[in-house]
Amino acid sequence: MSVSPPLPLLKRISPGLWVGLVWFAAALGPLVKYILMPPRREYSLSYPRQGLDPLSAKLLLAIAFALVLTGCVLLRRRTSLGYGLLLAGTVASTLAWRQDEIPPAQYLGVDVALCYVAATRPRRSSLNAAAAALATLPCYVLLRQGLGIQDSGVIPEPYIALTVVIGWLVGNSLRQSQLHTEELHAQAAAQAVTAERLRIAREMHDTVAHSIGIIALQAGAAARVIETQPDKAREAMRAVEKTGRETLSGLRRMLGALRQADREADRDADREPDPAADEAADEARKPAPLHPSAGLADVERLATTTTAAGVRVEVWWQGRRRPLPADIDLAAFRIVQESVTNVVRHSGADSCQVTIGYGEDELTIEVRDRGKGTCADAEHDTGYGLIGMRERITLLHGHFTAGPGRGGGFLVAARLPLPAATATATTRAIETKAGAAAG
């Protein structure tokens, strides 16, 4: 789960509301003057004093207000329709006042809407919207002549057209900046996933090398005592078989998951990944190398070290603790290590609770704190910490969530499936072979 910080108040206001505020502010000014000011014959801001005297003019102005209000409501969900209604309402308002030109102040609402269209829609759609705004200006000139509205001699169309162009340029710049930022985030997230896979590969390499070393030692010991102490030789060979099977099983799981992830990446190459942070913080965040046998057995040591650093870590064990496959054991420790580091660096809490549950078919991990940090803060400073955890859990076919806890603070939870059936079958096979050899 990805959590984002709350948006600033200005960004939380819908674009339709911004457009409506601009348009209605320009439209209500002359209307207030028409109602409150004493009658005069001359023009006032290009609005004829008797412009709204006919009933048809009042009805047309009401229709214009309704069109613009509807367009503002639909601007986000149905952008093209909302934008078209806004243009139609602007023209209807100008006709209601029988003005010779569209007032530049009235057209600012259209410019704001065009800026939103250019910032959120593809370039082709935004260019069509800009062309419609520009075409409305000469079309109204023709409509004015057909209705016999007198020309005051002022030509504001070039200035209005300039505001239209500026509105489109501002919106298009915002869209290009957003696309560039998303591209950088996608590249950073992809690099984070690749770096996590390389680290997993190095850890698996160390684990395999450690297992082969154990196999070599046990096989050598069995060869030396096979004639004098056959029971110890048999025990050593059982250890060789068990270590070999566990290592091979872990390799198969990891390689199979990596191949599947690569196929999904090729199939969904255009999918946008989650945002990430800078590389410098990622280097500072990177955990120290672990011994090949490191795993959940080192959680207590991690808790002691973190407590000495000023954040008390309580570790709760649930279920029957037992040996785990090396890849699952190491992945579980990495989740705890990364989560505890997040608590120290971002939460502001003085304690956290780590719960590790051994189930029959899955291993559960929860790291909870009562601090004020957020998932977005952690991602920004750690450089892909949560992305790396999610990638590691996904490769092991597990489930990962991170977000605010119900009672406050932050919660990281992971579930890792355990190959219980495979382990049981392997144990039975070893026991069967041992019984046959003894017989």
Coordinates of N, CA and C in Angstrom, one line a residue, residues 266-384:
D266 N 8.5 -7.7 -19.1 CA 8.4 -7.5 -20.5 C 7.0 -7.3 -21.1
R267 N 6.1 -8.0 -20.4 CA 4.7 -7.8 -20.9 C 4.1 -6.5 -20.5
D268 N 4.5 -6.0 -19.4 CA 4.0 -4.7 -18.8 C 5.0 -3.6 -18.9
A269 N 5.7 -3.5 -20.0 CA 6.9 -2.5 -20.0 C 6.4 -1.1 -19.9
D270 N 5.2 -0.8 -20.2 CA 4.7 0.6 -20.2 C 4.0 0.9 -18.9
R271 N 4.0 0.0 -18.0 CA 3.3 0.3 -16.7 C 4.2 1.2 -15.9
E272 N 3.5 2.2 -15.2 CA 4.2 3.2 -14.4 C 4.4 2.7 -13.0
P273 N 5.7 2.6 -12.5 CA 5.9 2.2 -11.2 C 5.7 3.3 -10.1
D274 N 5.7 2.9 -8.9 CA 5.6 3.8 -7.8 C 6.7 4.8 -7.7
P275 N 6.5 6.0 -7.1 CA 7.6 7.0 -7.0 C 8.7 6.5 -6.1
A276 N 9.9 7.1 -6.2 CA 11.1 6.7 -5.4 C 11.8 8.0 -5.0
A277 N 13.0 7.8 -4.4 CA 13.8 9.0 -4.0 C 15.2 9.0 -4.5
D278 N 16.0 9.8 -3.9 CA 17.4 10.1 -4.5 C 18.4 9.0 -4.2
E279 N 19.4 8.9 -5.0 CA 20.4 7.9 -4.8 C 21.3 8.0 -3.6
A280 N 21.6 9.3 -3.2 CA 22.5 9.5 -2.1 C 21.9 8.9 -0.8
A281 N 20.6 9.2 -0.6 CA 20.0 8.6 0.6 C 19.9 7.1 0.5
D282 N 19.8 6.5 -0.7 CA 19.8 5.1 -0.8 C 21.1 4.5 -0.4
E283 N 22.2 5.1 -0.8 CA 23.5 4.6 -0.4 C 23.7 4.7 1.2
A284 N 23.2 5.8 1.8 CA 23.3 5.9 3.2 C 22.4 4.9 3.9
R285 N 21.3 4.5 3.2 CA 20.4 3.6 3.8 C 20.8 2.1 3.7
K286 N 21.6 1.8 2.8 CA 21.9 0.4 2.4 C 22.5 -0.4 3.7
P287 N 21.9 -1.5 4.0 CA 22.3 -2.2 5.2 C 23.7 -2.9 5.0
A288 N 24.3 -3.1 6.1 CA 25.6 -3.7 6.1 C 25.5 -5.2 5.6
P289 N 26.6 -5.7 5.0 CA 26.6 -7.1 4.5 C 26.4 -8.1 5.7
L290 N 25.7 -9.1 5.4 CA 25.4 -10.1 6.4 C 26.2 -11.4 6.2
H291 N 26.4 -12.1 7.2 CA 27.0 -13.4 7.1 C 26.0 -14.3 6.4
P292 N 26.4 -15.3 5.6 CA 25.5 -16.2 4.8 C 24.4 -16.8 5.7
S293 N 24.8 -17.1 7.0 CA 23.8 -17.8 7.8 C 22.9 -16.8 8.6
A294 N 23.0 -15.5 8.3 CA 22.2 -14.5 9.0 C 20.7 -14.7 8.7
G295 N 19.9 -14.4 9.7 CA 18.5 -14.6 9.5 C 17.8 -14.1 10.7
L296 N 16.6 -14.7 11.0 CA 15.8 -14.2 12.1 C 16.5 -14.5 13.5
A297 N 17.5 -15.3 13.5 CA 18.3 -15.5 14.7 C 19.0 -14.2 15.1
D298 N 19.2 -13.3 14.2 CA 19.9 -12.1 14.5 C 19.0 -10.9 14.8
V299 N 17.7 -11.2 14.9 CA 16.8 -10.1 15.3 C 17.0 -9.6 16.7
E300 N 17.3 -10.5 17.6 CA 17.6 -10.0 19.0 C 18.8 -9.1 19.0
R301 N 19.8 -9.5 18.2 CA 21.0 -8.6 18.2 C 20.7 -7.3 17.6
L302 N 19.8 -7.3 16.5 CA 19.4 -6.0 15.9 C 18.6 -5.2 16.9
A303 N 17.8 -5.8 17.7 CA 17.0 -5.1 18.7 C 17.9 -4.5 19.8
T304 N 18.9 -5.2 20.2 CA 19.8 -4.7 21.2 C 20.6 -3.5 20.7
T305 N 21.0 -3.6 19.4 CA 21.8 -2.5 18.8 C 20.9 -1.2 18.7
T306 N 19.7 -1.4 18.2 CA 18.8 -0.3 18.0 C 18.4 0.3 19.3
T307 N 18.1 -0.5 20.3 CA 17.8 0.0 21.7 C 18.9 0.9 22.2
A308 N 20.2 0.4 22.0 CA 21.3 1.2 22.4 C 21.4 2.6 21.7
A309 N 20.8 2.6 20.5 CA 20.9 3.8 19.7 C 19.8 4.8 20.1
G310 N 18.9 4.4 21.0 CA 17.8 5.3 21.5 C 16.4 5.0 21.2
V311 N 16.2 3.9 20.4 CA 14.8 3.5 20.1 C 14.6 2.0 20.6
R312 N 13.8 1.9 21.5 CA 13.6 0.6 22.2 C 12.8 -0.3 21.2
V313 N 13.3 -1.5 21.0 CA 12.6 -2.5 20.1 C 12.2 -3.7 20.9
E314 N 10.9 -3.9 20.9 CA 10.3 -5.1 21.6 C 10.0 -6.2 20.5
V315 N 10.6 -7.4 20.8 CA 10.4 -8.5 19.8 C 9.5 -9.5 20.4
W316 N 8.4 -9.8 19.7 CA 7.5 -10.8 20.2 C 7.5 -12.0 19.2
W317 N 7.6 -13.2 19.7 CA 7.7 -14.4 18.9 C 6.4 -15.2 19.1
Q318 N 5.8 -15.6 18.1 CA 4.5 -16.3 18.1 C 4.7 -17.7 17.4
G319 N 4.1 -18.7 17.9 CA 4.2 -20.0 17.2 C 5.4 -20.7 17.6
R320 N 5.6 -21.9 17.0 CA 6.8 -22.7 17.3 C 7.9 -22.3 16.4
R321 N 9.0 -21.8 17.0 CA 10.2 -21.4 16.3 C 10.9 -22.6 15.7
R322 N 11.3 -22.6 14.5 CA 11.9 -23.7 13.8 C 12.8 -23.2 12.7
P323 N 13.7 -24.0 12.2 CA 14.6 -23.6 11.1 C 13.8 -23.3 9.9
L324 N 14.2 -22.3 9.1 CA 13.5 -21.9 7.9 C 14.4 -22.1 6.7
P325 N 13.9 -22.2 5.5 CA 14.8 -22.2 4.3 C 15.6 -20.9 4.3
A326 N 16.8 -21.0 3.8 CA 17.8 -19.9 3.9 C 17.2 -18.6 3.2
D327 N 16.6 -18.7 2.1 CA 16.1 -17.5 1.4 C 15.0 -16.9 2.1
I328 N 14.1 -17.6 2.7 CA 13.0 -17.1 3.5 C 13.5 -16.5 4.8
D329 N 14.4 -17.2 5.4 CA 15.0 -16.7 6.7 C 15.7 -15.3 6.5
L330 N 16.5 -15.2 5.4 CA 17.2 -14.0 5.2 C 16.3 -12.9 4.7
A331 N 15.3 -13.2 3.9 CA 14.3 -12.2 3.5 C 13.5 -11.6 4.7
A332 N 13.1 -12.5 5.6 CA 12.4 -12.0 6.8 C 13.3 -11.1 7.6
F333 N 14.5 -11.4 7.8 CA 15.4 -10.5 8.6 C 15.6 -9.2 7.9
R334 N 15.7 -9.2 6.5 CA 15.9 -7.9 5.8 C 14.6 -7.1 6.0
I335 N 13.4 -7.7 6.0 CA 12.2 -6.9 6.2 C 12.2 -6.2 7.6
V336 N 12.6 -7.0 8.6 CA 12.7 -6.4 10.0 C 13.7 -5.3 10.0
Q337 N 14.9 -5.6 9.5 CA 16.0 -4.6 9.5 C 15.6 -3.3 8.8
E338 N 15.0 -3.4 7.6 CA 14.6 -2.2 6.9 C 13.5 -1.4 7.6
S339 N 12.6 -2.2 8.2 CA 11.5 -1.5 8.9 C 11.9 -0.8 10.2
V340 N 12.8 -1.5 10.9 CA 13.3 -0.9 12.2 C 14.1 0.4 11.8
T341 N 14.9 0.3 10.8 CA 15.7 1.5 10.3 C 14.8 2.6 10.0
N342 N 13.6 2.3 9.3 CA 12.7 3.4 9.0 C 12.1 4.0 10.3
V343 N 11.9 3.2 11.3 CA 11.4 3.8 12.5 C 12.4 4.7 13.1
V344 N 13.7 4.3 13.1 CA 14.7 5.2 13.7 C 14.8 6.5 13.0
R345 N 14.8 6.4 11.7 CA 15.1 7.6 10.9 C 13.9 8.5 10.6
H346 N 12.7 8.0 10.6 CA 11.6 8.8 10.1 C 10.4 8.9 11.0
S347 N 10.2 8.0 11.9 CA 8.9 8.0 12.7 C 9.0 9.0 13.8
G348 N 10.1 9.3 14.4 CA 10.2 10.1 15.6 C 9.7 9.4 16.9
A349 N 9.5 8.1 16.8 CA 9.0 7.4 17.9 C 10.2 6.9 18.8
D350 N 9.9 6.7 20.1 CA 11.0 6.2 20.9 C 11.0 4.7 21.1
S351 N 10.0 4.0 20.5 CA 9.9 2.5 20.6 C 9.2 2.0 19.4
C352 N 9.3 0.7 19.2 CA 8.5 0.0 18.1 C 8.4 -1.5 18.6
Q353 N 7.5 -2.1 18.0 CA 7.2 -3.5 18.3 C 7.3 -4.4 17.0
V354 N 8.1 -5.4 17.2 CA 8.3 -6.4 16.1 C 7.7 -7.7 16.5
T355 N 6.7 -8.2 15.7 CA 6.0 -9.4 15.9 C 6.3 -10.4 14.8
I356 N 6.9 -11.6 15.1 CA 7.2 -12.6 14.2 C 6.4 -13.9 14.5
G357 N 5.5 -14.3 13.6 CA 4.7 -15.4 13.8 C 5.0 -16.6 12.9
Y358 N 5.2 -17.7 13.5 CA 5.5 -19.0 12.8 C 4.2 -19.7 12.7
G359 N 3.6 -19.7 11.5 CA 2.4 -20.5 11.2 C 2.7 -21.9 10.6
E360 N 1.7 -22.6 10.3 CA 1.9 -23.9 9.7 C 2.4 -23.8 8.2
D361 N 1.8 -22.8 7.5 CA 2.1 -22.6 6.1 C 2.6 -21.3 5.7
E362 N 2.8 -20.4 6.7 CA 3.3 -19.0 6.4 C 4.0 -18.4 7.6
L363 N 4.9 -17.5 7.3 CA 5.6 -16.7 8.3 C 5.1 -15.3 8.2
T364 N 4.6 -14.7 9.3 CA 4.1 -13.3 9.4 C 5.1 -12.4 10.1
I365 N 5.2 -11.2 9.6 CA 6.1 -10.2 10.2 C 5.3 -8.9 10.3
E366 N 5.3 -8.3 11.5 CA 4.7 -7.0 11.7 C 5.7 -6.1 12.4
V367 N 5.9 -4.9 11.9 CA 6.7 -3.9 12.6 C 5.8 -2.6 12.8
R368 N 5.5 -2.3 14.0 CA 4.6 -1.2 14.3 C 5.2 -0.2 15.2
D369 N 5.0 1.1 14.9 CA 5.5 2.2 15.8 C 4.3 3.2 16.0
R370 N 4.5 4.1 16.9 CA 3.5 5.1 17.3 C 4.0 6.5 16.9
G371 N 4.9 6.6 15.9 CA 5.5 7.9 15.6 C 4.6 8.7 14.6
K372 N 5.2 9.7 14.0 CA 4.5 10.6 13.1 C 5.0 10.5 11.7
G373 N 5.9 9.6 11.4 CA 6.4 9.4 10.1 C 5.4 8.8 9.2
T374 N 5.6 9.0 7.8 CA 4.7 8.5 6.8 C 5.5 7.6 5.9
C375 N 4.7 6.8 5.1 CA 5.4 6.0 4.1 C 6.1 6.8 3.1
A376 N 5.4 8.0 2.7 CA 6.0 8.8 1.7 C 7.3 9.4 2.2
D377 N 7.4 9.8 3.5 CA 8.6 10.3 4.1 C 9.7 9.2 4.0
A378 N 9.4 8.0 4.3 CA 10.4 7.0 4.3 C 10.9 6.7 2.9
E379 N 10.0 6.7 1.9 CA 10.4 6.4 0.5 C 11.3 7.6 0.1
H380 N 11.0 8.8 0.4 CA 11.7 9.9 -0.1 C 13.2 9.9 0.4
D381 N 13.3 9.6 1.7 CA 14.7 9.7 2.3 C 15.5 8.4 2.1
T382 N 14.8 7.3 2.2 CA 15.6 6.0 2.1 C 16.0 5.6 0.7
G383 N 15.3 6.1 -0.3 CA 15.6 5.7 -1.6 C 15.2 4.3 -1.9
Y384 N 14.0 4.0 -2.0 CA 13.5 2.7 -2.5 C 13.4 1.7 -1.4

